[in-house]
PDB file of C-alpha atoms in Angstrom:
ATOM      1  CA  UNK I   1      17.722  20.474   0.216  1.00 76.00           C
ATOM      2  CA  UNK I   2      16.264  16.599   0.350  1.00 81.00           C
ATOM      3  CA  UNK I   3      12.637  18.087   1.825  1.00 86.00           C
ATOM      4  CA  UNK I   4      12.184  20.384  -0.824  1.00 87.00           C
ATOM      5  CA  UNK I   5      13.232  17.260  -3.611  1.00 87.00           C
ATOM      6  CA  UNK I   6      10.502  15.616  -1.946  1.00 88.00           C
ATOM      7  CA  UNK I   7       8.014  18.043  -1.746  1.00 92.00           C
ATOM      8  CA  UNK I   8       8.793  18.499  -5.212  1.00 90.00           C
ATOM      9  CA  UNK I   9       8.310  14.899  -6.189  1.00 89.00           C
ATOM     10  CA  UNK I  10       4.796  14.667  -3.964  1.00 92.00           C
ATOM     11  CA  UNK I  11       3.913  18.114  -6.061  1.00 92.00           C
ATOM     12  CA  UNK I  12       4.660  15.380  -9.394  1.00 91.00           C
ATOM     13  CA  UNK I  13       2.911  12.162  -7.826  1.00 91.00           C
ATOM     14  CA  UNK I  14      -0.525  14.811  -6.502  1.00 92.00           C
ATOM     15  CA  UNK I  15      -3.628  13.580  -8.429  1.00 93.00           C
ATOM     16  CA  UNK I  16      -7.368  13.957  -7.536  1.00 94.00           C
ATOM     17  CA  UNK I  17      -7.546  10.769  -6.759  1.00 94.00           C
ATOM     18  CA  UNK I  18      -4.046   9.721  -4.442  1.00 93.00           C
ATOM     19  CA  UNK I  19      -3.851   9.463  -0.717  1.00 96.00           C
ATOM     20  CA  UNK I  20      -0.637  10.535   0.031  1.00 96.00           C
ATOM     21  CA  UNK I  21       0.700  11.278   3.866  1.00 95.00           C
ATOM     22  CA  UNK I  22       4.185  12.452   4.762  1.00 94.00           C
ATOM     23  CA  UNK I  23       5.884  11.586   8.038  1.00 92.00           C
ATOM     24  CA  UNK I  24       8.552  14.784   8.558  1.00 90.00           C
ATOM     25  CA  UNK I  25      10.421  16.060  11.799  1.00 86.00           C
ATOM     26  CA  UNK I  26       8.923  19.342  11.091  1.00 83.00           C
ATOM     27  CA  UNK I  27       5.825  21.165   9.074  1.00 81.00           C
ATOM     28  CA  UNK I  28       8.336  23.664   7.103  1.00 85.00           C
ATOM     29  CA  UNK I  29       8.424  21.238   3.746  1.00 90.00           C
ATOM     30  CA  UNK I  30       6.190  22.930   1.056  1.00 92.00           C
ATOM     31  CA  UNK I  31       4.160  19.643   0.280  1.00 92.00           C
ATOM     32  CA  UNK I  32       0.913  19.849  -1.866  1.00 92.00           C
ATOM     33  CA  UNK I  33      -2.569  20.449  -0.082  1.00 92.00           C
ATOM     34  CA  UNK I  34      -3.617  17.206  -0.533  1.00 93.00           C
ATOM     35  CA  UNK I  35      -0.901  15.997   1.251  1.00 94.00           C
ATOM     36  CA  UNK I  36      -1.841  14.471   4.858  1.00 93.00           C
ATOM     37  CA  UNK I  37       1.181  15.409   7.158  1.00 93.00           C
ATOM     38  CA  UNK I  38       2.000  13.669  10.444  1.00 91.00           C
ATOM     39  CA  UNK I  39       5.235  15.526  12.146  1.00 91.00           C
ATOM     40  CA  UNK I  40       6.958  12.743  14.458  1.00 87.00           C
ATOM     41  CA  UNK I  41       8.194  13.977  17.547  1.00 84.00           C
ATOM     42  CA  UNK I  42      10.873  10.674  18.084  1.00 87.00           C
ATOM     43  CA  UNK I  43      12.354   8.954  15.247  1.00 85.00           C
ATOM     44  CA  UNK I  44      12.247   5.522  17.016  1.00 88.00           C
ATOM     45  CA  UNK I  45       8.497   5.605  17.605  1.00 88.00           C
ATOM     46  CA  UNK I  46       8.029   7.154  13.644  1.00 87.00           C
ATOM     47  CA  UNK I  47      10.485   4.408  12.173  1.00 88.00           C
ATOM     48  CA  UNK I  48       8.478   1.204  14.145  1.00 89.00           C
ATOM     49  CA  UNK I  49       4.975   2.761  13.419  1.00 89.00           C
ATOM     50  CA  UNK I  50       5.011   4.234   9.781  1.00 91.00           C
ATOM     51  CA  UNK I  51       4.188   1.180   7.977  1.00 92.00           C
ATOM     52  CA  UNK I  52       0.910   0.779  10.146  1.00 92.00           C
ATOM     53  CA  UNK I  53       0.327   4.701   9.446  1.00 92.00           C
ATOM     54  CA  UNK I  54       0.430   4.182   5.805  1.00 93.00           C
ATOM     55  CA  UNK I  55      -1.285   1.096   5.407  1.00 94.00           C
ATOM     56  CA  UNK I  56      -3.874   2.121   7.848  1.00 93.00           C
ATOM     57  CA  UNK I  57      -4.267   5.765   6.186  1.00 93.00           C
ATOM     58  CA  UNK I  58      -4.600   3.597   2.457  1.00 94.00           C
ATOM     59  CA  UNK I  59      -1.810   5.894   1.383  1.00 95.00           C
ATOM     60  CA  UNK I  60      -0.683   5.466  -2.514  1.00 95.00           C
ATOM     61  CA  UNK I  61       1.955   7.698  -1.738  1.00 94.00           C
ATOM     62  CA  UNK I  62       4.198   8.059   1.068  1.00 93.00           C
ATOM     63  CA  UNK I  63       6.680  10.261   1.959  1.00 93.00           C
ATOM     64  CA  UNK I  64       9.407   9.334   5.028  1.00 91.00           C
ATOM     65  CA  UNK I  65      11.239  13.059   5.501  1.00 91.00           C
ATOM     66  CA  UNK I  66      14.522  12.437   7.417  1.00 85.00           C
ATOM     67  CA  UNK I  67      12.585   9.477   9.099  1.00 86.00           C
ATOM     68  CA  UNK I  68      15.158   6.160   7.834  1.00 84.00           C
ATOM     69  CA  UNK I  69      18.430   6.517   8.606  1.00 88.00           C
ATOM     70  CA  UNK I  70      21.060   4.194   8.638  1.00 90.00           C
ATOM     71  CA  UNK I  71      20.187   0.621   8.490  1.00 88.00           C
ATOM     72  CA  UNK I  72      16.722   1.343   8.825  1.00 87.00           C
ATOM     73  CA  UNK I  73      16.471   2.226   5.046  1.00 87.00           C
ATOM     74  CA  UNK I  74      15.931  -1.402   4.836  1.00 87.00           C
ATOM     75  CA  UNK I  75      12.429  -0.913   5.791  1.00 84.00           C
ATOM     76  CA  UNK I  76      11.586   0.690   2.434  1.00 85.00           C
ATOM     77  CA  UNK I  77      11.076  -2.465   1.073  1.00 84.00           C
ATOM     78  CA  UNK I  78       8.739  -3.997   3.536  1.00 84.00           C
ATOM     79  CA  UNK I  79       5.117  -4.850   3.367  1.00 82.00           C
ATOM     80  CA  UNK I  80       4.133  -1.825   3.876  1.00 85.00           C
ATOM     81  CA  UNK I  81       6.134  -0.032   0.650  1.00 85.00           C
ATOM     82  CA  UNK I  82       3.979  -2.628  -1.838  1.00 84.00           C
ATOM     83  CA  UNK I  83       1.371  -1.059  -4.289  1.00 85.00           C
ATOM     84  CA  UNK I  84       2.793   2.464  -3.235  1.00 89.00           C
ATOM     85  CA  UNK I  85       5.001   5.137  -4.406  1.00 89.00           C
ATOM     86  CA  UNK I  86       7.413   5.923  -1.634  1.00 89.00           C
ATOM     87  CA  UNK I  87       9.641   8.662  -1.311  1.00 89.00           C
ATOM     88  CA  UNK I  88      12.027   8.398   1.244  1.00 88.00           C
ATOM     89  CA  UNK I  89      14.798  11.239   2.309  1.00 88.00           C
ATOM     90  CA  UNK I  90      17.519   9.172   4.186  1.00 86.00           C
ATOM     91  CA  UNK I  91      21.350  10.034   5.492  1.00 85.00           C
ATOM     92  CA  UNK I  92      23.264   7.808   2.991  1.00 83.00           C
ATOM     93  CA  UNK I  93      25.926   9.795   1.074  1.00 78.00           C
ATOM     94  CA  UNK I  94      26.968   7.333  -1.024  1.00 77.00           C
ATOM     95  CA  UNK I  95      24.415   5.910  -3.550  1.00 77.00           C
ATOM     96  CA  UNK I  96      26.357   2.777  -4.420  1.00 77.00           C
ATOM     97  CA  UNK I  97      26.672   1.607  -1.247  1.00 82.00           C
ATOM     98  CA  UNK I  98      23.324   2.171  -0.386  1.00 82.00           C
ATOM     99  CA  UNK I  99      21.813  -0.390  -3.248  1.00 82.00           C
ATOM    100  CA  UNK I 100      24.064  -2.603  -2.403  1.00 82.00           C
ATOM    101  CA  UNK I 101      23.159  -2.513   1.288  1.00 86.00           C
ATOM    102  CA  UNK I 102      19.654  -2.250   0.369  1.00 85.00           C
ATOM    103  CA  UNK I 103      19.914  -5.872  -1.868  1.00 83.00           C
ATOM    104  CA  UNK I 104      21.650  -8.112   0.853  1.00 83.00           C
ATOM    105  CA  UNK I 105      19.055  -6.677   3.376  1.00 83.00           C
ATOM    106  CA  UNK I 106      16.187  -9.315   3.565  1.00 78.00           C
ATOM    107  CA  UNK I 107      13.816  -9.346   0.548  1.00 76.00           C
ATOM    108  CA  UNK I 108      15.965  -6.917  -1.154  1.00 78.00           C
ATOM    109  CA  UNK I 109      17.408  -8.858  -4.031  1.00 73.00           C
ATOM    110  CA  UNK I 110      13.158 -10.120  -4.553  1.00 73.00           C
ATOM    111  CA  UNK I 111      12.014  -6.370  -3.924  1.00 74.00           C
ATOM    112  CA  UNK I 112      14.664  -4.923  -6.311  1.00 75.00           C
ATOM    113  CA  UNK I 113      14.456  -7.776  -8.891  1.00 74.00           C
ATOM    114  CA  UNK I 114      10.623  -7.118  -9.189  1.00 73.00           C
ATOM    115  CA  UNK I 115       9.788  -3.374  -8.563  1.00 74.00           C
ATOM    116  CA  UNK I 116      10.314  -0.408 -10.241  1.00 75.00           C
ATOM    117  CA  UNK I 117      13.184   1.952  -8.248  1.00 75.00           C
ATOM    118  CA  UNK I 118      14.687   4.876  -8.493  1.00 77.00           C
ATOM    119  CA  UNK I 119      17.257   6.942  -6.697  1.00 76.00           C
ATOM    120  CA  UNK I 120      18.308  10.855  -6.101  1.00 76.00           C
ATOM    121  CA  UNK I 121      21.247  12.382  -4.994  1.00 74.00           C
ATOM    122  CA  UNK I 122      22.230  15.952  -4.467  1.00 71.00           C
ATOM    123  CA  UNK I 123      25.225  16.828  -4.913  1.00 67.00           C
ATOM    124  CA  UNK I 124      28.468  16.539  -2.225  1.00 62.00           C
ATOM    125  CA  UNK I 125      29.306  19.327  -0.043  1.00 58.00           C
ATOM    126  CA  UNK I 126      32.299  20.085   2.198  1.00 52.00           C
ATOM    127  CA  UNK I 127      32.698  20.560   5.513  1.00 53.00           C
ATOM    128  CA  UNK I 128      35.910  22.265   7.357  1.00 52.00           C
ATOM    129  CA  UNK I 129      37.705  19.736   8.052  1.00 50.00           C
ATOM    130  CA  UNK I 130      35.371  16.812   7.696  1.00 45.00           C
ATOM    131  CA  UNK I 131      36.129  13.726   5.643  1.00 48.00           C
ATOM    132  CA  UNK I 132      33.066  12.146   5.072  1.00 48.00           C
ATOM    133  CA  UNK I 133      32.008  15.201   2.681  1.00 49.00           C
ATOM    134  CA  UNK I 134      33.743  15.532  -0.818  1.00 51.00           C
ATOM    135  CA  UNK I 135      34.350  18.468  -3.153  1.00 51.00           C
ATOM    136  CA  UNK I 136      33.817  17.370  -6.701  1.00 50.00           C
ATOM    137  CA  UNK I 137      33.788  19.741  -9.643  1.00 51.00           C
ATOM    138  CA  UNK I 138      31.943  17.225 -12.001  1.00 49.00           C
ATOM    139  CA  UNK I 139      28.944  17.070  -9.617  1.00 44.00           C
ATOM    140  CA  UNK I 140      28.541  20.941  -8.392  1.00 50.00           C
ATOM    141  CA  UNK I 141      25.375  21.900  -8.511  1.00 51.00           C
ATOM    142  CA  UNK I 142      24.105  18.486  -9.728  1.00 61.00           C
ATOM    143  CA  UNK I 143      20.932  16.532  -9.383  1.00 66.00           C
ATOM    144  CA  UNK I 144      22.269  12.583  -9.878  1.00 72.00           C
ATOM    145  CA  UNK I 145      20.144  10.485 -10.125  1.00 74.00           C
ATOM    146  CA  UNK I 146      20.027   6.345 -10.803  1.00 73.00           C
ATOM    147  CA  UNK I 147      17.197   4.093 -11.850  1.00 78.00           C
ATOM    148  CA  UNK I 148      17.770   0.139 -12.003  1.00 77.00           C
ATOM    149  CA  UNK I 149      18.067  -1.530 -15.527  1.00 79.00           C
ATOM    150  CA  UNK I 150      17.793  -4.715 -16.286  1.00 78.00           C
ATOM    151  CA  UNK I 151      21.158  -5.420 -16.323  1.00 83.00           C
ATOM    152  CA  UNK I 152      21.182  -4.252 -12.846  1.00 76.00           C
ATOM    153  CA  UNK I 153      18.305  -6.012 -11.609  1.00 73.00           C
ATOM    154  CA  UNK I 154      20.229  -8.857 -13.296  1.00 75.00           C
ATOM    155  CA  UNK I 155      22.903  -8.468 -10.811  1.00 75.00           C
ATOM    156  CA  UNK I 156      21.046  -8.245  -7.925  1.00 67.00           C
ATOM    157  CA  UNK I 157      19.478 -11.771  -8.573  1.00 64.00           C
ATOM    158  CA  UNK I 158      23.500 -13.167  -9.482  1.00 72.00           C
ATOM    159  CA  UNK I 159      24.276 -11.590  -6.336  1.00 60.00           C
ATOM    160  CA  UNK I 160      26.398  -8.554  -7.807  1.00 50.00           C
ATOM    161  CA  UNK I 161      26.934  -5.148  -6.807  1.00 47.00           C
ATOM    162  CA  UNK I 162      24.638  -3.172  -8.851  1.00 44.00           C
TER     163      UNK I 162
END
């Protein structure tokens, strides 16, 4: 599911000259070659040191497998995300909520106002007798996918739910 997506992304991003390093639970994900891979045995350690890892590694890409998950998405948009592509696999299930999380978390309405984002979602599943999953027809089998316009950005800065 959301490894492969990235691994398919980093396969996109790979050029000659890129530095790119994934932090992943495990060393399954098909990444590229060129991909640098650092498997984090706890998630707390991974989530306080990656910036430092990718900064320190001069990374133009970096990938965060499974590593952010619930309010630590925020820390996408720190420091450490600036001048570099990031792909980051997270828990979310809802898109919406997550941009709108991620713009009242600090710097997000600055981050999102000034940098180029984009965001994947595969499709809903259900679980027997789970209600956090949904079943929906129009989005079986479906990539989604949302990138910020202007008119969203514009809401972000008003203060708006994007």
């Amino acid at each position: 599911g959301g490894s492969l997506v990235l691994a398919a992304l980093a396969a996109l991003a790979a050029r000659p000259d890129r530095r790119m390093i994934a932090l992943e639970p495990g060393s399954s994900t098909p990444y590229p070659e060129s991909v640098t891979r650092v498997v984090f045995g706890s998630r707390e350690d991974a989530v306080a040191r990656w910036g430092e890892l990718v900064v320190g590694q001069g990374a133009d890409v970096a990938i965060l497998d499974d590593l952010l998950r619930a309010d630590s998405i925020s820390d996408v948009l720190s420091g450490a995300s600036v001048g570099r592509l990031v792909f980051a696999r997270t828990d979310w299930l809802d898109g919406k909520a997550l941009l709108s999380f991620l713009a009242r978390s600090p710097h997000g309405r600055a981050v999102l106002s000034d940098r180029p984002f984009a965001m994947l979602s595969l499709p809903a599943a259900r679980c027997d007798g789970s209600h956090v999953w949904e079943l929906s027809e129009e989005r079986a089998a479906s990539l989604g996918s949302t990138i910020l316009t202007d008119q969203d950005r514009d809401a972000i800065l008003n203060s708006k739910t994007a």
